[in-house]
Coordinates of N, CA and C in Angstrom, one line a residue:
X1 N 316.3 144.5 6.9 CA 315.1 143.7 6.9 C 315.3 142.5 7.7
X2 N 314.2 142.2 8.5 CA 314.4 141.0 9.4 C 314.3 139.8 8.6
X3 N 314.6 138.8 9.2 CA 314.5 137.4 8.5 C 313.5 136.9 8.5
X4 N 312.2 136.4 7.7 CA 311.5 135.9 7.7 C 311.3 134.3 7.0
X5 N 310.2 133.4 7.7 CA 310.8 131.6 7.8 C 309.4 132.6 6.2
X6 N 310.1 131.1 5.5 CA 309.2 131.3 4.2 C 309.2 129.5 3.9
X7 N 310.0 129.1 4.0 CA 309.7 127.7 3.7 C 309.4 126.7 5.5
X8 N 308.2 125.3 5.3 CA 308.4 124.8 6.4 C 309.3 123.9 6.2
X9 N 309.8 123.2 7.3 CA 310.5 121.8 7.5 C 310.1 120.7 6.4
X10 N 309.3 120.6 6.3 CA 308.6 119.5 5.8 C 309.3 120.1 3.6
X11 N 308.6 120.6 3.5 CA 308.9 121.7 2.1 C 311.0 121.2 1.9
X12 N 311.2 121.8 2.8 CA 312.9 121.5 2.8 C 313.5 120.5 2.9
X13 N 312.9 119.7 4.1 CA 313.5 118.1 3.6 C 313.1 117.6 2.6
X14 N 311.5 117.5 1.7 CA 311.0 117.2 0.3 C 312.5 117.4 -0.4
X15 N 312.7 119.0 -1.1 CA 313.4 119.1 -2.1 C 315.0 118.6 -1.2
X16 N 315.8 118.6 -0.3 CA 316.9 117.7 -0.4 C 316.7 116.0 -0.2
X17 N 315.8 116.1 0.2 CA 315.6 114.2 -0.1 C 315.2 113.6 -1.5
X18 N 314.9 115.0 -2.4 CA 314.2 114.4 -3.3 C 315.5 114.5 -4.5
X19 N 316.4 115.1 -4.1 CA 317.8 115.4 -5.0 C 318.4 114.3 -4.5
X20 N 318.6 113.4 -3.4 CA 319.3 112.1 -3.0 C 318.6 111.3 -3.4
X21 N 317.1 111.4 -3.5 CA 316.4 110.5 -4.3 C 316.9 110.1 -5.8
X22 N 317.1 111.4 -6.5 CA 316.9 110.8 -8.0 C 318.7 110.6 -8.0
X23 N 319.3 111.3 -7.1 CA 320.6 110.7 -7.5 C 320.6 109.5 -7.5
X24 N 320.3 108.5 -6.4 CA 320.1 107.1 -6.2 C 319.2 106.3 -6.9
X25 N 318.3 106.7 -7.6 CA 317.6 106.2 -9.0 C 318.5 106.1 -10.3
X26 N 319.4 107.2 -10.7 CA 320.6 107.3 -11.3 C 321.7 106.5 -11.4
X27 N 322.2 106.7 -10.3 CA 323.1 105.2 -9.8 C 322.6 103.9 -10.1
X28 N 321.7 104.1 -9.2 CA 321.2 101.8 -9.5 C 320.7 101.8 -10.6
X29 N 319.9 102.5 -11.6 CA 319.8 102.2 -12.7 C 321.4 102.0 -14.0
X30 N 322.0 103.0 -13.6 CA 323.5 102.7 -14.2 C 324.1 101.4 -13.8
X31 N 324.3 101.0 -12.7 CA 324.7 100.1 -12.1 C 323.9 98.8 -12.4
X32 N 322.7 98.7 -12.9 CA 322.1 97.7 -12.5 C 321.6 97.1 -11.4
X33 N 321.2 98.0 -10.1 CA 320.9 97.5 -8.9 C 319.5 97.9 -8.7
X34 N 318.8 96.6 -9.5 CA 317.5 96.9 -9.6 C 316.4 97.3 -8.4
X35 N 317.0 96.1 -7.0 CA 316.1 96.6 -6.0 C 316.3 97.7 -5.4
X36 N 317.7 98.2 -5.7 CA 317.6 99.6 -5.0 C 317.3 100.7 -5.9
X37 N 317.0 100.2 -7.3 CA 316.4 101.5 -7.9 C 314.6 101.7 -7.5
X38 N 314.4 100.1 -7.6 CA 312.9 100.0 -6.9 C 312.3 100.4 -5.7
X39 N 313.8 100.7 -4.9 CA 313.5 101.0 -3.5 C 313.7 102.4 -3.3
X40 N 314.4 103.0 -4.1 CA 314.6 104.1 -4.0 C 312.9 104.9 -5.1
X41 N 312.8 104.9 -5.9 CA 311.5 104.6 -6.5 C 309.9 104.8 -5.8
X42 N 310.4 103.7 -4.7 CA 308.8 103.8 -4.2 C 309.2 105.2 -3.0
X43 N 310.4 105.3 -2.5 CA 310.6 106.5 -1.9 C 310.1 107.7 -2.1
X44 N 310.7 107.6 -3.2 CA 310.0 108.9 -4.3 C 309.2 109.2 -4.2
X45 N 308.4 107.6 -4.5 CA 306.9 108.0 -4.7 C 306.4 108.4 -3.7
X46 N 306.2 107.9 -2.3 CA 306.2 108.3 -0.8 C 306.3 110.4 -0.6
X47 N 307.6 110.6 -1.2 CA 307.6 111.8 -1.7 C 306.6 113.0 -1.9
X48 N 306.9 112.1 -3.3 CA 305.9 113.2 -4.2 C 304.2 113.0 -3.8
X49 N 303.8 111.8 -3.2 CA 302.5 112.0 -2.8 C 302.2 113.0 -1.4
X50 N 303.0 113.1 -0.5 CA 302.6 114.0 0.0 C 303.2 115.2 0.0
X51 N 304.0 115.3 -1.1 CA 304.2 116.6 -1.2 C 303.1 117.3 -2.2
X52 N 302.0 116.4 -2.6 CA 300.8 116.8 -3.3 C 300.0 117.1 -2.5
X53 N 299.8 116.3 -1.8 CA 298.5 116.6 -0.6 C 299.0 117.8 0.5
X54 N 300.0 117.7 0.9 CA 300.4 118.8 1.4 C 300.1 120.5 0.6
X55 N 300.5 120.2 -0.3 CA 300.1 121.4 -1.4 C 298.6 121.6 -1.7
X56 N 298.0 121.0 -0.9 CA 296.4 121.2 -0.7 C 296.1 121.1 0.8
X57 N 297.1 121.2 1.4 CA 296.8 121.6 3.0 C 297.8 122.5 3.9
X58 N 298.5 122.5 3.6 CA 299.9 122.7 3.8 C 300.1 124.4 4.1
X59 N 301.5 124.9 4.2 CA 302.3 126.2 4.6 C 301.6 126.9 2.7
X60 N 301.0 128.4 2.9 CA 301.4 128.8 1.7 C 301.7 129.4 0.8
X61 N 303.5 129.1 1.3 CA 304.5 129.0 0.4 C 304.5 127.6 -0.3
X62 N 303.9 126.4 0.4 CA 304.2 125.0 -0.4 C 302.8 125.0 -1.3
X63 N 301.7 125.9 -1.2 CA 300.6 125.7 -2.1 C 300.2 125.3 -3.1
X64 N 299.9 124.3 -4.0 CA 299.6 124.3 -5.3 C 299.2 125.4 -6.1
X65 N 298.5 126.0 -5.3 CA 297.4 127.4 -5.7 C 298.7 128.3 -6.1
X66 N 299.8 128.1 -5.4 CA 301.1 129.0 -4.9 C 301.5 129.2 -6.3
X67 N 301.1 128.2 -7.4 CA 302.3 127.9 -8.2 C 301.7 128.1 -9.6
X68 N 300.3 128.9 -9.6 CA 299.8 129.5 -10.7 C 300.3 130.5 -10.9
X69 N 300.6 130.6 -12.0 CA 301.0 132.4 -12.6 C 300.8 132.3 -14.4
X70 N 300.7 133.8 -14.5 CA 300.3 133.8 -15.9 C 301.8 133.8 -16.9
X71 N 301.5 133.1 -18.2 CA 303.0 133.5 -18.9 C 303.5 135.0 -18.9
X72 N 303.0 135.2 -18.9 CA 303.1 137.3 -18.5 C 304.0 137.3 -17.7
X73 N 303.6 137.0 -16.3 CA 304.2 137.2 -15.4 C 305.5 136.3 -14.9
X74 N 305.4 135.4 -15.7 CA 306.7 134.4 -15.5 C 308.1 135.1 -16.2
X75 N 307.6 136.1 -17.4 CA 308.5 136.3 -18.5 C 309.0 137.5 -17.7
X76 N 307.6 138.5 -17.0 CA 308.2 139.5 -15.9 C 309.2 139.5 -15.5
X77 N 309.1 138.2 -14.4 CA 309.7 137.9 -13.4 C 310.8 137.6 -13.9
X78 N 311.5 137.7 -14.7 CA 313.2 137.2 -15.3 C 313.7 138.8 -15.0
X79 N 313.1 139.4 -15.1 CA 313.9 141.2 -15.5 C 313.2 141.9 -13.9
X80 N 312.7 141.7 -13.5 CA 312.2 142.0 -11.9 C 313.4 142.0 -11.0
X81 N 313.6 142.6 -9.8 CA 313.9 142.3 -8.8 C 313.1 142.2 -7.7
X82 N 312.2 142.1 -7.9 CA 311.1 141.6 -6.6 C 311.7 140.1 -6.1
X83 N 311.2 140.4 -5.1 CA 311.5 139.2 -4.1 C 310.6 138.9 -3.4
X84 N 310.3 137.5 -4.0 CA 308.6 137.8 -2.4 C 309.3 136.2 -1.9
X85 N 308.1 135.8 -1.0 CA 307.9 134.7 -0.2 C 307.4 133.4 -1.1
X86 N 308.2 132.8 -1.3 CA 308.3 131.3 -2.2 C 308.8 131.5 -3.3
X87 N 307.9 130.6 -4.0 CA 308.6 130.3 -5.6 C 308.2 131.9 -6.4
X88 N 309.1 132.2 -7.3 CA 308.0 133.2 -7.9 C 308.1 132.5 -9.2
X89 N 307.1 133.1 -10.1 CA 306.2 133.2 -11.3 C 307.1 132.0 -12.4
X90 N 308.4 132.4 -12.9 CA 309.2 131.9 -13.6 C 309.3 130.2 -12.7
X91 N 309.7 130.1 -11.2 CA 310.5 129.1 -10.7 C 309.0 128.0 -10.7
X92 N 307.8 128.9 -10.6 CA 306.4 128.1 -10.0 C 306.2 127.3 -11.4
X93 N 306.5 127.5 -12.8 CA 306.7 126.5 -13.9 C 307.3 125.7 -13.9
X94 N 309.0 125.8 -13.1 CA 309.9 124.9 -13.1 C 309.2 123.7 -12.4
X95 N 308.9 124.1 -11.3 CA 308.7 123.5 -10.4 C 307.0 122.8 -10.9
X96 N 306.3 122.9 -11.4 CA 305.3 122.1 -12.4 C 305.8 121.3 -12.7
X97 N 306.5 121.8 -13.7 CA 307.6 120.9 -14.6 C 308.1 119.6 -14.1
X98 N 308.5 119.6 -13.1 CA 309.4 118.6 -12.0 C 308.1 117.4 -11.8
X99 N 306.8 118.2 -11.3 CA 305.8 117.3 -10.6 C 305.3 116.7 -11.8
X100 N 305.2 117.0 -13.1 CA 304.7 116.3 -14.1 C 306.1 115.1 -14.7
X101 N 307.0 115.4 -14.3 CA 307.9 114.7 -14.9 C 308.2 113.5 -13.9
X102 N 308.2 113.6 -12.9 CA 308.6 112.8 -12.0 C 307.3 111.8 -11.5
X103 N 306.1 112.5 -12.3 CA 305.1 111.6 -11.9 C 305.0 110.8 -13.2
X104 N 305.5 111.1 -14.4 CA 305.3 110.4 -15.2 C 306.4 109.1 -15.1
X105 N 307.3 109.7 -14.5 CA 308.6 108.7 -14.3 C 308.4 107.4 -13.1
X106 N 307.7 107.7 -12.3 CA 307.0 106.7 -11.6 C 305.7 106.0 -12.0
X107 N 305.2 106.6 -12.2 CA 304.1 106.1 -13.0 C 304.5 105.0 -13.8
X108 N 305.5 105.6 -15.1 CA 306.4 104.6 -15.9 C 306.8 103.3 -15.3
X109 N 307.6 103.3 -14.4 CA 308.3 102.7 -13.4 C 307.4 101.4 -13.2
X110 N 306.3 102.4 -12.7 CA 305.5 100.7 -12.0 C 305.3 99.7 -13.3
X111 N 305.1 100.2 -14.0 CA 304.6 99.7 -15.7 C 305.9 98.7 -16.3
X112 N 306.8 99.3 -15.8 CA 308.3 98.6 -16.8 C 308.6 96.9 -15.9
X113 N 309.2 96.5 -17.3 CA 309.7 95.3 -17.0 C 311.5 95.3 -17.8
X114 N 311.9 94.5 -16.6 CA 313.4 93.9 -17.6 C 313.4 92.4 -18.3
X115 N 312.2 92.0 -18.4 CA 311.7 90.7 -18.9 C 312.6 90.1 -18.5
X116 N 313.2 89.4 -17.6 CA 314.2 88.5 -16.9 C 313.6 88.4 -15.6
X117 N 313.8 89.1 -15.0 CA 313.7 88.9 -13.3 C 312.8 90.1 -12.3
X118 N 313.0 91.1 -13.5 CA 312.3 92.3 -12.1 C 311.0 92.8 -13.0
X119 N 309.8 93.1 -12.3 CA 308.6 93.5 -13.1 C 308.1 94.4 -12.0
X120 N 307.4 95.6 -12.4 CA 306.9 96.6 -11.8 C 305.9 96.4 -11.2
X121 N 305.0 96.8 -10.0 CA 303.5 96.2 -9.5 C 302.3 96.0 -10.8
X122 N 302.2 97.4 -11.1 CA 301.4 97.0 -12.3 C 301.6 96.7 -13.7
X123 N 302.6 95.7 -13.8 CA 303.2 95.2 -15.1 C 302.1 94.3 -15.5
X124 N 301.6 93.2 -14.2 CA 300.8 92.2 -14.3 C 299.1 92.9 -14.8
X125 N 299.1 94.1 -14.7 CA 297.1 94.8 -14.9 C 297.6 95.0 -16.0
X126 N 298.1 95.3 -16.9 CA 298.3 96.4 -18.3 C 299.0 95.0 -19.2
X127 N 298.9 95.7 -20.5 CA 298.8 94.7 -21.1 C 300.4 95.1 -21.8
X128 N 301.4 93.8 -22.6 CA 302.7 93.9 -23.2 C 302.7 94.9 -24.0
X129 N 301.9 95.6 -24.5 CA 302.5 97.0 -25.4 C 302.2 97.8 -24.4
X130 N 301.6 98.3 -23.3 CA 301.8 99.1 -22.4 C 303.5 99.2 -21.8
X131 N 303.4 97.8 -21.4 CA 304.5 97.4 -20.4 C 305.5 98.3 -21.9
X132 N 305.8 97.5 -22.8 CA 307.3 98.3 -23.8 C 306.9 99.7 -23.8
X133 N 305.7 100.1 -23.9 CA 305.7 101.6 -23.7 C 306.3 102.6 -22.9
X134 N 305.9 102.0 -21.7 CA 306.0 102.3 -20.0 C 307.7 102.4 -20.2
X135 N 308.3 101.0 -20.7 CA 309.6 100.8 -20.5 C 310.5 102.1 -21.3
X136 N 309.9 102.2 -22.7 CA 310.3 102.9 -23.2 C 310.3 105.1 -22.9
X137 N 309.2 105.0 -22.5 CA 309.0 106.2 -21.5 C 309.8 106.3 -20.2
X138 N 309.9 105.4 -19.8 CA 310.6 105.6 -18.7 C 311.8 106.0 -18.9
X139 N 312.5 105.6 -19.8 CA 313.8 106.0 -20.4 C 314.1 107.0 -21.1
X140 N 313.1 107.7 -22.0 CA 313.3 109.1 -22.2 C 313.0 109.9 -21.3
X141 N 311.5 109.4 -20.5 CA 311.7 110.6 -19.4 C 312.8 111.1 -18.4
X142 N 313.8 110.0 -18.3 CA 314.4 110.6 -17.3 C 315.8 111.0 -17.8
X143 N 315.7 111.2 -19.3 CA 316.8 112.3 -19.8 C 316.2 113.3 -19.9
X144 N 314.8 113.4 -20.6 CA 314.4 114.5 -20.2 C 314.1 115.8 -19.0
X145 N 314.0 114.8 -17.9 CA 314.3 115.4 -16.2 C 316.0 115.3 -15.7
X146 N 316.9 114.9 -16.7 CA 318.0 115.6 -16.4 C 318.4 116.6 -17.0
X147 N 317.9 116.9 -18.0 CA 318.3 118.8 -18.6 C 316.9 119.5 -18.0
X148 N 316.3 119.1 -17.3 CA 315.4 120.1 -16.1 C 315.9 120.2 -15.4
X149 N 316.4 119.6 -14.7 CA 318.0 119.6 -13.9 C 319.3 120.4 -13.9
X150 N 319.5 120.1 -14.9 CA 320.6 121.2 -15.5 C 319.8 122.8 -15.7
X151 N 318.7 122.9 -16.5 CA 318.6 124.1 -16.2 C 317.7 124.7 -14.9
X152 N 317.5 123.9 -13.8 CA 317.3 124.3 -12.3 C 318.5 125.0 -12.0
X153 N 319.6 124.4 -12.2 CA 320.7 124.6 -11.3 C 321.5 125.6 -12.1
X154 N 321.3 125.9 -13.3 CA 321.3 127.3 -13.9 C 320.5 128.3 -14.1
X155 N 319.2 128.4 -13.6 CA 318.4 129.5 -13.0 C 319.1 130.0 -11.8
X156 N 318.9 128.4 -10.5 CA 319.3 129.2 -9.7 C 321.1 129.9 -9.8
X157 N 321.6 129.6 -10.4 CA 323.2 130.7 -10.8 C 322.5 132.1 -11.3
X158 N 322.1 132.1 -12.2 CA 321.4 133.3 -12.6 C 321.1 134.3 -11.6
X159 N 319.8 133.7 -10.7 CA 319.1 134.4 -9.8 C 320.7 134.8 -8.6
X160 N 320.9 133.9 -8.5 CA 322.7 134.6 -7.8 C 323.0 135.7 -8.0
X161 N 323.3 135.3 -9.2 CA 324.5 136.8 -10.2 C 323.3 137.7 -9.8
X162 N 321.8 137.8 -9.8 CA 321.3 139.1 -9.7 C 321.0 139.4 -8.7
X163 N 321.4 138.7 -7.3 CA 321.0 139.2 -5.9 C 320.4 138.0 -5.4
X164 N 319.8 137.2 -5.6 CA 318.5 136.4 -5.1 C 319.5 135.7 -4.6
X165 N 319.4 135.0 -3.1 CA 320.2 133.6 -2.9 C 318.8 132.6 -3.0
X166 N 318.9 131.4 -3.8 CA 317.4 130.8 -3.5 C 318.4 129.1 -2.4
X167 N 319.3 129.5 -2.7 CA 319.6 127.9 -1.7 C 319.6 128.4 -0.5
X168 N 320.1 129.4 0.2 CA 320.5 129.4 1.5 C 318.6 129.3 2.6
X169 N 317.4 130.2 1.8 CA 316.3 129.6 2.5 C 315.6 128.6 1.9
X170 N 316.4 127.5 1.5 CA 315.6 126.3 1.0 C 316.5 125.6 2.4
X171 N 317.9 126.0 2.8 CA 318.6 125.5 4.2 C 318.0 125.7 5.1
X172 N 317.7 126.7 6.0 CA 317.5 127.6 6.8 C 316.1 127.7 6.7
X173 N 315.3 127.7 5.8 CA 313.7 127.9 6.2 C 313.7 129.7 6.2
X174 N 314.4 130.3 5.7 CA 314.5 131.7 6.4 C 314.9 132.9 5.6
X175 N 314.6 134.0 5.3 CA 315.1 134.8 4.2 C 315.0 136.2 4.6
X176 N 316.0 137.1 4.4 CA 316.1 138.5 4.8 C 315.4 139.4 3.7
X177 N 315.1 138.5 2.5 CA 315.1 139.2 1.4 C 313.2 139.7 1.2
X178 N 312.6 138.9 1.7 CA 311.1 139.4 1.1 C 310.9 140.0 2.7
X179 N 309.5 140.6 2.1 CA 308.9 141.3 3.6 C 307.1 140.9 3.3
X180 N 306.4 139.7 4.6 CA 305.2 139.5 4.8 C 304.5 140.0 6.2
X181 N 303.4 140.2 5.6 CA 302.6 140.7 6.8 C 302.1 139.8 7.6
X182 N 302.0 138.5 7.3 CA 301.6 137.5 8.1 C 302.1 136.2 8.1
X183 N 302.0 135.3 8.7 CA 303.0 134.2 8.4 C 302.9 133.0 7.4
X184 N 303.5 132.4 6.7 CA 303.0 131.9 5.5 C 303.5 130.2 5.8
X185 N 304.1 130.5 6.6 CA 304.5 128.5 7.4 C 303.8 128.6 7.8
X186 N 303.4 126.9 8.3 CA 302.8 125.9 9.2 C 303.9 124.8 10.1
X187 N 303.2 124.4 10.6 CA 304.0 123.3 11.3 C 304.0 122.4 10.5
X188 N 305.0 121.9 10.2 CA 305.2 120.6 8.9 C 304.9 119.2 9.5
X189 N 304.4 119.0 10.8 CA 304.2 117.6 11.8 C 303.1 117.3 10.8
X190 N 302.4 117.3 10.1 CA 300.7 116.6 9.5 C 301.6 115.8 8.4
X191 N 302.4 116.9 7.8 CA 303.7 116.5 6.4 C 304.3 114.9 6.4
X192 N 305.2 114.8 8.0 CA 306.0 114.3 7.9 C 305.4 112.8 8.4
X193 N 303.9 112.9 8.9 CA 303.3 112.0 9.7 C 302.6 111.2 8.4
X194 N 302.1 111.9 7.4 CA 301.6 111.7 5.9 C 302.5 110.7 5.2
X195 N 304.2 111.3 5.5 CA 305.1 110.5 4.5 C 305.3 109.5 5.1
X196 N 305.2 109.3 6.3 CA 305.6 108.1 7.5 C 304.7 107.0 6.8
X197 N 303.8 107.3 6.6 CA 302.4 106.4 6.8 C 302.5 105.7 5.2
X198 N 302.8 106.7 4.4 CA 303.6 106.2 3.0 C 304.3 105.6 2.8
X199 N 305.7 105.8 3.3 CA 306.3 104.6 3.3 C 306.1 103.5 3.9
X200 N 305.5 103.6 5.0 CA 305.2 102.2 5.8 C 304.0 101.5 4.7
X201 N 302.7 101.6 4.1 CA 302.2 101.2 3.2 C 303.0 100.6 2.1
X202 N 303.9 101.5 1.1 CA 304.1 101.2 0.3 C 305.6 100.2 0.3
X203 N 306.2 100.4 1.4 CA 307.0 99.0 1.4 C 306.9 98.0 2.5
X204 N 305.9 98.0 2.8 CA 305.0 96.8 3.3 C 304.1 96.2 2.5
X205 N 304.1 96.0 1.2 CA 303.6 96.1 0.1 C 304.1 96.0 -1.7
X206 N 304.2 97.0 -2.2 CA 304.9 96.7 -3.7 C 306.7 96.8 -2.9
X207 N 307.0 97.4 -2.1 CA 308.5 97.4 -2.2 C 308.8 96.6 -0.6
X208 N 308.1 95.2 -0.8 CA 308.8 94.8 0.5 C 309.8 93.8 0.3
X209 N 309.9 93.4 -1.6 CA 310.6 92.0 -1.7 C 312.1 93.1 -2.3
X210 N 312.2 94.0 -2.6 CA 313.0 94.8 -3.0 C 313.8 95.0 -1.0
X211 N 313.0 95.9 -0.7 CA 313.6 96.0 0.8 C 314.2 95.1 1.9
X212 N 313.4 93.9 1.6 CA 313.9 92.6 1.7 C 315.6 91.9 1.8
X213 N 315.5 92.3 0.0 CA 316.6 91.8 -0.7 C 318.1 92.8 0.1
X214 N 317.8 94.0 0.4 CA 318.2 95.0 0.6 C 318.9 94.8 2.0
X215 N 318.2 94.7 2.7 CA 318.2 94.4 4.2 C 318.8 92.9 4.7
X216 N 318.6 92.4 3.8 CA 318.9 90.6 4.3 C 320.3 90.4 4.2

């Protein structure tokens, strides 16, 4: 079977930027290195917004629509050897999972304060029991998005042992393993022109005294 591109550019650098992302949110939050957790943060956020809007215009393999499936078919798909073109049934949950988690985690984020020195953009709209809320969510959420993590990276072992490689075309863009009749990429230039425009906003903006600090 010939190789066929199943993932775009845009789709691929997302999920490895977005693994150096939360590593570095990890770090500076351990560390205490607030602006670079803030900076790394709004990155994210930059991220995941056009990895939304993309998923409403985009390659589709990166589809929102991509990533419906019934519990039926998720439960299928563990005992299947089918292999198609993107996420399948079981991974298209995981991968929910991620965008609900990580949105709540930013979300959070803007909200939290360390009542000392660092406050989130919207610390100042919402009112002190939001803000300890926010603070306090933000901190379970993101134990909770490390055992989603843990079990990502034990699916994909799984899917190994049964044949599937799912990292080598999340590298490569490219897969020997499914067969389509038509092409399911795009050019990822609209992607990466979307995130440009995101980060230039958003740290020209809530993350410019962070980037600032960072840079100077």
């Amino acid at each position: 079977m010939s190789k066929v591109k199943v993932w775009d550019g845009f789709i691929r650098s997302f999920h490895w930027l977005l693994v150096a992302a939360i590593a570095t949110l990890y770090f500076s939050a351990e560390e205490g290195m607030l602006e670079l957790h803030f900076a790394a943060g709004y990155f994210t956020l930059a991220l995941i917004i056009t990895r939304l809007v993309w998923g409403l215009i985009g390659s589709k393999t990166a589809k929102l629509s991509a990533l419906i499936h019934s519990p039926v078919a998720a439960i299928k798909s563990f005992t299947s050897n089918e292999h198609k073109a993107g996420h399948g049934a079981a991974g298209s949950y995981m991968v929910i999972a991620f965008f609900a988690l990580l949105i709540v985690q930013l979300t959070s984020g803007l909200m939290t304060s360390d009542d000392i020195l660092t406050d989130g953009p919207l610390v100042e709209h919402v009112s002190s029991d939001t803000v300890d809320f926010a603070g306090w969510l933000h901190h379970l959420n993101f134990d909770i998005l490390l055992y989603a993590i843990v079990l990502h990276v034990l699916a994909i072992v799984i899917y190994r042992i049964k044949g599937k490689n799912l990292v080598k075309p999340m590298l490569t863009g490219s897969s020997d393993q499914v067969a389509v009749t038509e092409p399911v990429t795009k050019s990822p230039l609209i992607a990466f022109v979307i995130f440009a425009v995101c980060l230039v906003v958003l740290f020209t903006t809530w993350g410019a005294e962070p980037l600032s600090y960072l840079l100077g």
